[in-house]
PDB file of C-alpha atoms in Angstrom:
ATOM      1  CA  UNK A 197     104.658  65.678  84.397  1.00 65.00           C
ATOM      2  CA  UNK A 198     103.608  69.417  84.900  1.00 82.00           C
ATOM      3  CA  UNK A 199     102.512  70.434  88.503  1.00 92.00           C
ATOM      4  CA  UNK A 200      98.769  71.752  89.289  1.00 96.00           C
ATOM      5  CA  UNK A 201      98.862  75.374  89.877  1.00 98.00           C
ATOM      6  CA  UNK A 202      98.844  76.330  93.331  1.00 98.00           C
ATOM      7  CA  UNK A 203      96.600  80.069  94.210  1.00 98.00           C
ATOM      8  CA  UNK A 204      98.478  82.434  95.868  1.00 98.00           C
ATOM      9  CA  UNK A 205      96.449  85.370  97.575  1.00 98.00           C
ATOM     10  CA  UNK A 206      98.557  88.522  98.359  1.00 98.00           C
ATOM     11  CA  UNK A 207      96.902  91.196 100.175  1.00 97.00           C
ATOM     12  CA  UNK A 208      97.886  94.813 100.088  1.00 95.00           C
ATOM     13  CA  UNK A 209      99.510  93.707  96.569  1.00 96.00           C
ATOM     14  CA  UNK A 210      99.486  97.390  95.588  1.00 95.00           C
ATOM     15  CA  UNK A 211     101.604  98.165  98.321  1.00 93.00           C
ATOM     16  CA  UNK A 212     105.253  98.590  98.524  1.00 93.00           C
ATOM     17  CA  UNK A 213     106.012  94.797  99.980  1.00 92.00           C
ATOM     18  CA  UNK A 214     103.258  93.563  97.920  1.00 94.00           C
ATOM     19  CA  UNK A 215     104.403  95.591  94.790  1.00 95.00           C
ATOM     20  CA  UNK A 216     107.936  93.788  95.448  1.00 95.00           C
ATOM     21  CA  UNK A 217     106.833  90.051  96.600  1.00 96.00           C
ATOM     22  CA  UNK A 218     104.101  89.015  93.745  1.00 97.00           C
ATOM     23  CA  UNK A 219     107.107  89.042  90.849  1.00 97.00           C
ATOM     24  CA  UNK A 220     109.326  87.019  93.215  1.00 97.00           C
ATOM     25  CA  UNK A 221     106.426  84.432  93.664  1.00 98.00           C
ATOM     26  CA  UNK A 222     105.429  84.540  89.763  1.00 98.00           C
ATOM     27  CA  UNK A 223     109.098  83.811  89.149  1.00 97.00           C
ATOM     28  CA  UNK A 224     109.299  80.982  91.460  1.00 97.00           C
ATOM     29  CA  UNK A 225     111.107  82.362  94.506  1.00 96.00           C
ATOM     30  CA  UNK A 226     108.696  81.227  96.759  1.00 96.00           C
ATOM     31  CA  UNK A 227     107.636  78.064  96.005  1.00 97.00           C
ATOM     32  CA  UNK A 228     110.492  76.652  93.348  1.00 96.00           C
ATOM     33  CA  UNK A 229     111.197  77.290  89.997  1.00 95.00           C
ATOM     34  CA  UNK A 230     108.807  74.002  89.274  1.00 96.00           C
ATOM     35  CA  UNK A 231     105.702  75.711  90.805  1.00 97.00           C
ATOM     36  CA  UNK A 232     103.104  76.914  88.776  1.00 98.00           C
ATOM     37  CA  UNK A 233     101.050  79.500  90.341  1.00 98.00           C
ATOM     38  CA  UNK A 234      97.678  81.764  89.713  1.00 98.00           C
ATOM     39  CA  UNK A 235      98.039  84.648  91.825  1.00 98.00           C
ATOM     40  CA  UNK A 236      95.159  86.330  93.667  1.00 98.00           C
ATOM     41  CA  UNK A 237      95.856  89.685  94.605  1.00 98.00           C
ATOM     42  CA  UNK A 238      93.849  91.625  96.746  1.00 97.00           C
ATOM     43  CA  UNK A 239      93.689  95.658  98.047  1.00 96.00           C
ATOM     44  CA  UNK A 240      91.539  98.335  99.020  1.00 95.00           C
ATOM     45  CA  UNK A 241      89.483 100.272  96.705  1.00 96.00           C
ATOM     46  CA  UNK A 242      91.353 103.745  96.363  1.00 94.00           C
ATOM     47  CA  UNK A 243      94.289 101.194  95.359  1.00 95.00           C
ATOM     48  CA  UNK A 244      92.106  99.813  92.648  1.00 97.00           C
ATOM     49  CA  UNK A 245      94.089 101.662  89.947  1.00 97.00           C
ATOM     50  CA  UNK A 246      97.350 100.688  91.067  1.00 97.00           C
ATOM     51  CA  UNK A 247      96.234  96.853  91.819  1.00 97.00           C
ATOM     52  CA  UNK A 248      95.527  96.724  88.036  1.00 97.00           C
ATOM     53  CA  UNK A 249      98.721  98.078  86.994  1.00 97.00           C
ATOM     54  CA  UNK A 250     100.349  95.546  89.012  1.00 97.00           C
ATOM     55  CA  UNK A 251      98.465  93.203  87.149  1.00 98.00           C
ATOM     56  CA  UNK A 252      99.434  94.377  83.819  1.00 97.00           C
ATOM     57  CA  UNK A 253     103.352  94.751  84.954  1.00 97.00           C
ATOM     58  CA  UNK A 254     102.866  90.969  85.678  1.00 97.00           C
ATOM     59  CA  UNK A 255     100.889  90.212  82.514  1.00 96.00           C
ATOM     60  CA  UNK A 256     103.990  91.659  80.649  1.00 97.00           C
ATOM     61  CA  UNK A 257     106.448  89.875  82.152  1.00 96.00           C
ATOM     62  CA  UNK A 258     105.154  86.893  81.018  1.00 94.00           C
ATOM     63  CA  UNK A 259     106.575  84.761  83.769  1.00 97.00           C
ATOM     64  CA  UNK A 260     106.257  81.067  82.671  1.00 96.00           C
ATOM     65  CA  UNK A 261     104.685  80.403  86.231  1.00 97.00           C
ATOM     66  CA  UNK A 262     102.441  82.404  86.223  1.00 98.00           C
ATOM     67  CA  UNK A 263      99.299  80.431  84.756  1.00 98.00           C
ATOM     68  CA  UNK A 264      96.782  83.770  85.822  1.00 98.00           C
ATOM     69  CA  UNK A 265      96.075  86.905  87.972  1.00 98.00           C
ATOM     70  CA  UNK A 266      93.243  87.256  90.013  1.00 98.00           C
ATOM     71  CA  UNK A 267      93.440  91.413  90.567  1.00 98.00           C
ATOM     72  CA  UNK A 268      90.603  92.570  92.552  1.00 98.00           C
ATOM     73  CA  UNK A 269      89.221  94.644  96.122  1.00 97.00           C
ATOM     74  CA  UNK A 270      86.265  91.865  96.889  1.00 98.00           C
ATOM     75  CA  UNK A 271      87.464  90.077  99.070  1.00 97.00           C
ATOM     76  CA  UNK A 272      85.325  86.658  98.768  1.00 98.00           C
ATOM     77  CA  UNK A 273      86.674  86.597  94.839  1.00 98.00           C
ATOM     78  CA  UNK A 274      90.474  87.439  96.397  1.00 98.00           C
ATOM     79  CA  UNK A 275      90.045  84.425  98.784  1.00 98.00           C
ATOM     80  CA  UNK A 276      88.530  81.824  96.575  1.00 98.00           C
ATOM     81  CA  UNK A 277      90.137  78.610  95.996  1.00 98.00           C
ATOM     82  CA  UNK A 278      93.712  79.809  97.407  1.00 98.00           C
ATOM     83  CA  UNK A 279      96.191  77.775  98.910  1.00 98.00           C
ATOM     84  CA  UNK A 280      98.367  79.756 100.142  1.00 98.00           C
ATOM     85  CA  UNK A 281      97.271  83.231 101.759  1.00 98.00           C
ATOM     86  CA  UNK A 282     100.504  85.949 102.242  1.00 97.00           C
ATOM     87  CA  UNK A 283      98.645  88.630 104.676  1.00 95.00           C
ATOM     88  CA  UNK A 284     100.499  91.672 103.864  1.00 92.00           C
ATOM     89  CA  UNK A 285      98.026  94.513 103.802  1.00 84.00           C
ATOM     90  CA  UNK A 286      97.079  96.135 107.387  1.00 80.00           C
ATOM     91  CA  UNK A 287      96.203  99.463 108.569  1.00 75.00           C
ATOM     92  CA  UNK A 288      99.648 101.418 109.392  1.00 71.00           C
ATOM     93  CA  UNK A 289     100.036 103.365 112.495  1.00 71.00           C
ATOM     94  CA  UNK A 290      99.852 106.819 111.887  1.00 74.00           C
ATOM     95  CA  UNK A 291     100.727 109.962 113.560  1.00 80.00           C
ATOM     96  CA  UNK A 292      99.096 110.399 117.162  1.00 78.00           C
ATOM     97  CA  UNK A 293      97.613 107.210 116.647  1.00 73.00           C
ATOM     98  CA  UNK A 294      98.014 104.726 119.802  1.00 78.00           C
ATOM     99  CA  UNK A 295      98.711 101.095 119.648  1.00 73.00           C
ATOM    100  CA  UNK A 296      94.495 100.101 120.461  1.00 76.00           C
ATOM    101  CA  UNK A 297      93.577 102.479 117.337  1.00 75.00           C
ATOM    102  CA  UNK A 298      95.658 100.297 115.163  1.00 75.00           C
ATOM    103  CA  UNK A 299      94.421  97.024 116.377  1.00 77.00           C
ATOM    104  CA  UNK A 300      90.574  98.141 116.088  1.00 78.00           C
ATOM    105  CA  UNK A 301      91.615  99.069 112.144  1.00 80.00           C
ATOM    106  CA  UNK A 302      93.183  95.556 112.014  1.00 80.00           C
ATOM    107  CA  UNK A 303      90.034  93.847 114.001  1.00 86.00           C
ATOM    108  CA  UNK A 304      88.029  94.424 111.280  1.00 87.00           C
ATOM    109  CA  UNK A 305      90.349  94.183 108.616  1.00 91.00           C
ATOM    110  CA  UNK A 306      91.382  90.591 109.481  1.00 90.00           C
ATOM    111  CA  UNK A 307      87.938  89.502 110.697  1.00 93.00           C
ATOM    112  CA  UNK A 308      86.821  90.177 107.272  1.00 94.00           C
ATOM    113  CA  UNK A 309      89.302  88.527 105.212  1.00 96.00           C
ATOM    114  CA  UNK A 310      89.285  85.741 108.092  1.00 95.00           C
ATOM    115  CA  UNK A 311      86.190  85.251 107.472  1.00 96.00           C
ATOM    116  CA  UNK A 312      86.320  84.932 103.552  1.00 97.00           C
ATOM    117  CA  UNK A 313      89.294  82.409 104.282  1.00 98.00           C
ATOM    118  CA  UNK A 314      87.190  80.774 106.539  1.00 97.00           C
ATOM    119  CA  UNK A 315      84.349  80.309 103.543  1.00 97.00           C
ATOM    120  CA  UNK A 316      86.419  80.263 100.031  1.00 98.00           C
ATOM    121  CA  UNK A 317      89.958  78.778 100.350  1.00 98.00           C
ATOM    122  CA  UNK A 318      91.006  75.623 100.088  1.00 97.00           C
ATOM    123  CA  UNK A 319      90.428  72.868 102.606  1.00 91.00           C
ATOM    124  CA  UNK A 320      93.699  72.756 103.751  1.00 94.00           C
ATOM    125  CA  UNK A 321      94.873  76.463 103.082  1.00 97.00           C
ATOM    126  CA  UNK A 322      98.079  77.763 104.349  1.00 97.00           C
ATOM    127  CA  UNK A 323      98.264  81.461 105.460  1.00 97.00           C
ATOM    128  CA  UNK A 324     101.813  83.611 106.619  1.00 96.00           C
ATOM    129  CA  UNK A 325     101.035  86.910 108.537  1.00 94.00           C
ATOM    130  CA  UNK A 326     103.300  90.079 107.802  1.00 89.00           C
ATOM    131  CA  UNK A 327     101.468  92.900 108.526  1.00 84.00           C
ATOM    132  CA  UNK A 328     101.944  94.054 112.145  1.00 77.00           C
ATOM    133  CA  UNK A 329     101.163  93.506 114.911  1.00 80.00           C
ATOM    134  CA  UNK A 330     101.440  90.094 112.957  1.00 84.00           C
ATOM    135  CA  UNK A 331     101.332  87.772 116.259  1.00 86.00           C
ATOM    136  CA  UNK A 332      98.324  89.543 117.130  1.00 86.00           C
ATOM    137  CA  UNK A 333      96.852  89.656 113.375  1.00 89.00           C
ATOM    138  CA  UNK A 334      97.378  86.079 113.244  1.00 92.00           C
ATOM    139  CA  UNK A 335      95.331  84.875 116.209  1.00 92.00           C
ATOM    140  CA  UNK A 336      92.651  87.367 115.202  1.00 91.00           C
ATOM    141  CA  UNK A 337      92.590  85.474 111.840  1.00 93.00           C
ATOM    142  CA  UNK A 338      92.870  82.320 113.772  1.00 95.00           C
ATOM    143  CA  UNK A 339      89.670  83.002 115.576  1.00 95.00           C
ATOM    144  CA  UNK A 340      87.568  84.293 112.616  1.00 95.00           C
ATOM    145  CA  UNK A 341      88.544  80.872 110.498  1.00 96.00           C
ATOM    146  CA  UNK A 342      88.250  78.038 112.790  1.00 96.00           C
ATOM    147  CA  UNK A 343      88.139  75.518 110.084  1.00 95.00           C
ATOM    148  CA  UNK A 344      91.820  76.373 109.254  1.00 96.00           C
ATOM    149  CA  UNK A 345      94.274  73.853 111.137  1.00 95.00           C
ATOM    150  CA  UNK A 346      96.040  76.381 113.900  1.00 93.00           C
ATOM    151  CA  UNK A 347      99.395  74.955 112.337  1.00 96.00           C
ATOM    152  CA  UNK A 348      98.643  76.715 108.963  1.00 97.00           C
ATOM    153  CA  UNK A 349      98.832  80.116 110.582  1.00 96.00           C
ATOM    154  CA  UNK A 350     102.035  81.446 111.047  1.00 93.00           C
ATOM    155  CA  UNK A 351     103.402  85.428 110.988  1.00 91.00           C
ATOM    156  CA  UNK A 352     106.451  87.057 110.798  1.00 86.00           C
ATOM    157  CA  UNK A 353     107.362  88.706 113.710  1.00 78.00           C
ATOM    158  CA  UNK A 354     111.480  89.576 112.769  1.00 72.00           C
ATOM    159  CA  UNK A 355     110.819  93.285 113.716  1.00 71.00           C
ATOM    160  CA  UNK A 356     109.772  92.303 117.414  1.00 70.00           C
ATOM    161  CA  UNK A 357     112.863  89.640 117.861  1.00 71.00           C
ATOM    162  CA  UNK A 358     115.069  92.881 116.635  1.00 78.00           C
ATOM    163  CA  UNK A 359     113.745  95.048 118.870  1.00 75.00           C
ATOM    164  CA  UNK A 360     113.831  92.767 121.938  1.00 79.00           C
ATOM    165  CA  UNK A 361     117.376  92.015 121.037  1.00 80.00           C
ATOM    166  CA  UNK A 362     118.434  95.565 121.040  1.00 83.00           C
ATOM    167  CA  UNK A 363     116.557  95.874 124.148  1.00 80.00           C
ATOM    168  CA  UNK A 364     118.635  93.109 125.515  1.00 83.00           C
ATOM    169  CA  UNK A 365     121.935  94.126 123.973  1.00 75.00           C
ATOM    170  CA  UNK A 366     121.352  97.794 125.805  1.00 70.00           C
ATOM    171  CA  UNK A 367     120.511  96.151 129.258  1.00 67.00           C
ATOM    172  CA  UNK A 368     123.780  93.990 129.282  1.00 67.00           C
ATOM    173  CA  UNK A 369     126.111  97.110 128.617  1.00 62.00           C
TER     174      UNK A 369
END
């Protein structure tokens, strides 16, 4: 018997990790080769072009997963019905910027798509932060969507356990 399709909402999908993670989860990397999915991508409006050639590149492909492609920069329409939210997209840190004028970008950034979470996904939605600070991302997104169980939320924070290691590793020499 065929599985129900799960929605998988990828933010910053025109980016480079997003550009490189939704063919992995149309192909069934992420969630089995079983899994049918509908993904739901979601980016900012300069990135509108590039979103929709994403789509197209995945259209092509014709991945036998991949059951549709939700391509768009409204957030509410990106966050309806998902079950699983990847939260790549974030504000990088550019030159001369400090640490508090990232997380300001990021406040609103995640409050908003929090939010949308909060109102449109599925009851019991699972979400994985990437986008750094991710630790910090998360509980922001945590906040701004009560309704989803704190267990749900979970981020990647590899780069931070690196860099404390080295930091460790240099102390001990």
């Amino acid at each position: 018997m065929a599985k129900e399709p799960i929605r998988v909402l990828v933010t910053g999908a025109a980016g480079q990790i997003g550009y490189a993670l939704v063919p992995m989860i149309a192909r069934g990397v992420m969630f089995g080769p079983d899994q049918p999915v509908v993904l739901h991508m979601l980016d900012i409006e300069p990135a509108a072009e590039a979103l929709n050639g994403v789509k197209m590149e995945l259209v092509d492909a014709a991945f036998p997963l991949l059951k549709g492609v939700v391509a768009t920069t409204d957030v509410v329409e990106a966050c309806t019905g998902v079950n699983v939210a990847v939260m790549v997209g974030g504000f990088p840190r550019k030159e001369g910027m400090e640490r508090k004028d990232v997380m300001s970008k990021n406040v609103s950034i995640y409050k908003s798509q929090a939010s949308a979470l909060e109102k449109h996904a599925a009851a019991n939605c699972k979400v994985l932060v990437v986008a750094n600070p991710a630790n910090t991302n998360a509980l922001i997104l945590k906040e701004f969507a009560p309704s989803i169980p704190k267990e749900n939320i979970t981020c990647l924070t590899r780069l931070d356990h690196n860099r404390a290691l080295g930091q460790i590793e240099c102390s001990c020499k």
